[in-house]
Amino acid sequence: MFVVVSYDITNDRRRLKVMKTLEGFGERVQYSVFECRLKRQDLQRLKKRLKSLIRVEEDDVRFYLLCEQCVERIVPLGKAEVTPEMHYRIVGR
C-alpha cells in the first residue's frame, strides 16, 4: 500500500529519531514528509515504532493511506516525482 507520512515534532532529538526511523521504511520527499510502499504488517510495525518515539501531547504524525488509483492521480509539480514501486528494507532495532 502507498502511505504518505507527515510529521511535526517539537523536539529536535525526537524529530531526528522519527526521521531516521522513517528512512528505513520509505523515501523522504520533503523536509517532514515520506512516501512509503508498505505491507500491512510493516505499516503496523512503523506505527508502533513511531508511537514509542513521540510525545502524543506535543507531536503530530499523520498517515495518509492511498489506493493505487489514487496514487496514479498524484500530480507532482516542479522537480517532484512520486516514489516508484520499490523494494524496501525494514531496519531492525
Backbone as JSON, one array per atom type, in Angstrom:
{
  "sequence": "MFVVVSYDITNDRRRLKVMKTLEGFGERVQYSVFECRLKRQDLQRLKKRLKSLIRVEEDDVRFYLLCEQCVERIVPLGKAEVTPEMHYRIVGR",
  "N": [[0.83, -1.17, 0.0], [0.39, 2.31, -0.58], [1.67, 4.85, 1.33], [1.59, 8.01, 2.73], [3.51, 9.76, 4.97], [3.5, 12.26, 7.31], [5.02, 14.6, 9.54], [5.21, 16.56, 12.53], [7.26, 17.43, 14.8], [8.11, 18.54, 17.96], [10.54, 18.53, 19.36], [13.99, 18.53, 18.77], [15.7, 16.26, 19.04], [13.88, 14.07, 19.23], [12.65, 14.45, 16.76], [14.72, 13.86, 14.98], [15.08, 11.13, 15.53], [12.59, 10.13, 14.69], [12.72, 10.78, 11.95], [14.96, 9.23, 11.16], [13.94, 6.68, 11.67], [11.82, 6.58, 9.8], [13.3, 6.67, 7.45], [14.07, 4.04, 7.11], [11.83, 2.88, 6.11], [10.76, 4.17, 3.9], [10.85, 6.76, 1.34], [12.19, 9.97, 1.68], [10.49, 12.82, 0.78], [9.93, 15.46, 1.15], [10.82, 17.96, 3.61], [9.56, 17.11, 6.07], [8.07, 14.91, 5.24], [7.33, 11.7, 4.11], [7.18, 9.17, 1.59], [5.9, 5.97, 1.41], [5.9, 2.56, 0.51], [4.26, -0.03, 1.65], [3.72, -3.2, 3.26], [0.87, -4.4, 5.02], [1.53, -5.4, 7.63], [4.03, -4.24, 7.98], [3.37, -1.55, 8.05], [1.98, -1.48, 10.47], [4.1, -2.11, 12.18], [5.73, 0.14, 11.77], [4.05, 2.18, 12.77], [3.95, 1.43, 15.47], [6.65, 1.7, 16.23], [7.02, 4.48, 15.82], [5.13, 5.51, 17.59], [6.31, 4.91, 20.0], [8.35, 6.72, 20.04], [7.41, 9.35, 20.0], [5.85, 12.17, 21.69], [2.66, 12.17, 22.6], [1.13, 14.31, 23.44], [2.42, 16.52, 22.45], [3.48, 16.16, 19.86], [2.9, 15.52, 16.32], [1.97, 13.12, 14.09], [1.08, 11.92, 10.96], [-0.65, 9.6, 8.93], [-1.33, 8.92, 5.64], [-3.17, 6.87, 3.79], [-3.16, 5.62, 0.61], [-4.99, 4.42, -2.17], [-4.16, 2.42, -5.07], [-5.27, 3.55, -7.4], [-5.58, 6.16, -6.55], [-2.92, 6.9, -6.16], [-2.03, 6.96, -8.78], [-3.22, 9.28, -9.57], [-1.85, 11.36, -8.44], [-0.44, 14.53, -8.75], [2.48, 15.78, -9.45], [4.42, 18.78, -9.15], [7.0, 20.92, -10.45], [10.24, 19.78, -9.53], [9.39, 17.5, -8.37], [8.72, 14.01, -7.91], [6.73, 11.12, -7.89], [7.21, 8.58, -5.54], [8.48, 5.62, -6.81], [7.32, 2.18, -7.23], [9.06, 0.05, -5.12], [11.66, -2.0, -3.79], [11.94, -2.44, -0.41], [13.6, -2.01, 2.74], [13.4, -3.12, 6.07], [14.62, -1.78, 8.86], [16.05, -3.21, 11.64], [15.8, -2.99, 15.24]],
  "CA": [[0.0, 0.0, 0.0], [1.12, 3.57, -0.66], [1.4, 5.62, 2.54], [2.31, 9.27, 2.92], [3.65, 10.03, 6.39], [3.99, 13.61, 7.61], [5.21, 14.75, 10.98], [5.56, 17.84, 13.13], [7.81, 17.03, 16.09], [8.57, 19.77, 18.6], [11.86, 18.37, 19.94], [14.98, 18.17, 17.74], [16.19, 14.89, 19.23], [12.8, 13.16, 18.82], [12.43, 14.62, 15.32], [15.79, 13.11, 14.31], [14.77, 9.7, 15.68], [11.45, 9.84, 13.81], [13.22, 10.84, 10.58], [15.81, 8.05, 10.94], [13.05, 5.51, 11.6], [11.11, 6.61, 8.53], [14.23, 6.36, 6.36], [14.1, 2.6, 6.94], [10.55, 2.41, 5.59], [10.33, 4.84, 2.69], [11.67, 7.81, 0.75], [11.9, 11.33, 2.11], [10.15, 13.61, -0.4], [10.01, 16.83, 1.62], [11.5, 18.01, 4.9], [8.9, 16.27, 7.08], [7.12, 14.06, 4.53], [7.88, 10.49, 3.49], [6.3, 8.29, 0.84], [6.28, 4.6, 1.72], [5.11, 1.46, -0.04], [4.38, -0.97, 2.76], [2.76, -4.26, 3.53], [0.06, -4.05, 6.2], [2.26, -5.68, 8.87], [5.11, -3.25, 8.12], [2.73, -0.31, 8.48], [1.73, -1.62, 11.91], [5.41, -2.04, 12.83], [6.14, 1.53, 11.71], [3.22, 2.93, 13.73], [4.38, 1.06, 16.82], [7.95, 2.34, 16.49], [6.86, 5.92, 15.95], [4.39, 5.8, 18.82], [7.24, 4.82, 21.12], [9.3, 7.82, 19.95], [6.81, 10.68, 20.1], [5.03, 12.57, 22.84], [1.35, 12.37, 21.98], [0.58, 15.61, 23.82], [3.19, 17.59, 21.81], [3.88, 15.87, 18.49], [1.85, 15.19, 15.36], [2.37, 12.25, 12.99], [-0.11, 11.58, 10.18], [-0.51, 8.56, 7.91], [-2.33, 9.01, 4.58], [-3.15, 5.63, 3.03], [-3.74, 5.86, -0.71], [-5.18, 3.26, -3.04], [-3.35, 2.52, -6.29], [-5.9, 4.52, -8.31], [-5.27, 7.5, -6.02], [-1.5, 7.16, -6.42], [-1.93, 7.3, -10.2], [-3.78, 10.62, -9.76], [-0.99, 12.37, -7.82], [0.07, 15.46, -9.75], [3.65, 16.49, -8.94], [4.84, 19.99, -9.85], [8.42, 21.19, -10.23], [11.14, 18.62, -9.62], [8.79, 16.4, -7.62], [8.37, 12.74, -8.54], [6.1, 10.17, -6.98], [8.1, 7.47, -5.24], [8.07, 4.44, -7.57], [7.29, 0.88, -6.54], [10.45, -0.28, -4.85], [11.93, -2.97, -2.74], [12.35, -1.67, 0.76], [14.18, -2.78, 3.83], [12.98, -2.74, 7.39], [15.81, -1.76, 9.69], [15.72, -3.69, 12.98], [16.32, -2.24, 16.39]],
  "C": [[0.88, 1.24, 0.0], [0.7, 4.42, 0.52], [2.25, 6.88, 2.54], [2.32, 9.53, 4.42], [4.21, 11.45, 6.55], [4.11, 13.74, 9.12], [5.59, 16.17, 11.33], [5.97, 17.5, 14.56], [8.48, 18.25, 16.73], [10.02, 19.71, 19.09], [12.85, 17.88, 18.88], [15.44, 16.73, 17.84], [15.14, 13.86, 18.81], [12.57, 13.24, 17.32], [13.48, 13.83, 14.54], [15.51, 11.61, 14.39], [13.61, 9.28, 14.78], [11.92, 9.8, 12.36], [14.06, 9.61, 10.26], [14.97, 6.78, 10.84], [12.35, 5.45, 10.26], [12.02, 6.32, 7.34], [14.32, 4.86, 6.1], [12.84, 2.03, 6.3], [10.16, 3.05, 4.27], [11.32, 5.9, 2.23], [11.23, 9.17, 1.27], [11.65, 12.17, 0.86], [10.09, 15.1, -0.09], [10.57, 16.79, 3.03], [10.86, 17.1, 5.94], [7.82, 15.39, 6.46], [7.86, 12.9, 3.88], [6.79, 9.8, 2.69], [6.81, 6.87, 1.05], [5.36, 3.64, 0.97], [5.32, 0.3, 0.91], [3.36, -2.09, 2.69], [2.05, -3.88, 4.83], [0.83, -4.27, 7.51], [3.42, -4.7, 9.08], [4.56, -1.89, 8.52], [2.46, -0.36, 9.98], [3.04, -1.51, 12.7], [5.9, -0.59, 12.87], [5.36, 2.37, 12.72], [3.67, 2.67, 15.16], [5.71, 1.73, 17.17], [7.8, 3.84, 16.7], [6.12, 6.31, 17.22], [5.31, 5.78, 20.03], [8.24, 6.0, 21.15], [8.71, 9.2, 20.24], [6.17, 10.92, 21.45], [3.67, 12.96, 22.28], [0.75, 13.73, 22.33], [1.28, 16.78, 23.12], [3.37, 17.4, 20.3], [2.69, 15.45, 17.63], [2.45, 14.35, 14.25], [1.09, 11.81, 12.29], [0.24, 10.57, 9.09], [-1.66, 8.73, 6.91], [-2.18, 7.76, 3.72], [-3.88, 5.86, 1.72], [-3.89, 4.56, -1.49], [-4.37, 3.47, -4.32], [-3.94, 3.5, -7.3], [-5.61, 5.94, -7.86], [-3.82, 7.87, -6.3], [-1.32, 7.59, -7.87], [-2.42, 8.72, -10.48], [-2.97, 11.71, -9.07], [-0.39, 13.23, -8.93], [1.26, 16.22, -9.15], [3.95, 17.73, -9.79], [6.32, 20.24, -9.54], [9.24, 19.92, -10.36], [10.58, 17.38, -8.94], [8.51, 15.19, -8.49], [7.72, 11.86, -7.5], [7.05, 9.0, -6.78], [7.62, 6.22, -5.99], [7.95, 3.21, -6.68], [8.74, 0.47, -6.33], [10.52, -1.39, -3.83], [12.45, -2.17, -1.57], [12.91, -2.61, 1.81], [13.64, -2.23, 5.13], [14.21, -2.87, 8.29], [15.41, -2.16, 11.1], [16.32, -2.81, 14.06], [17.38, -3.01, 17.08]]
}
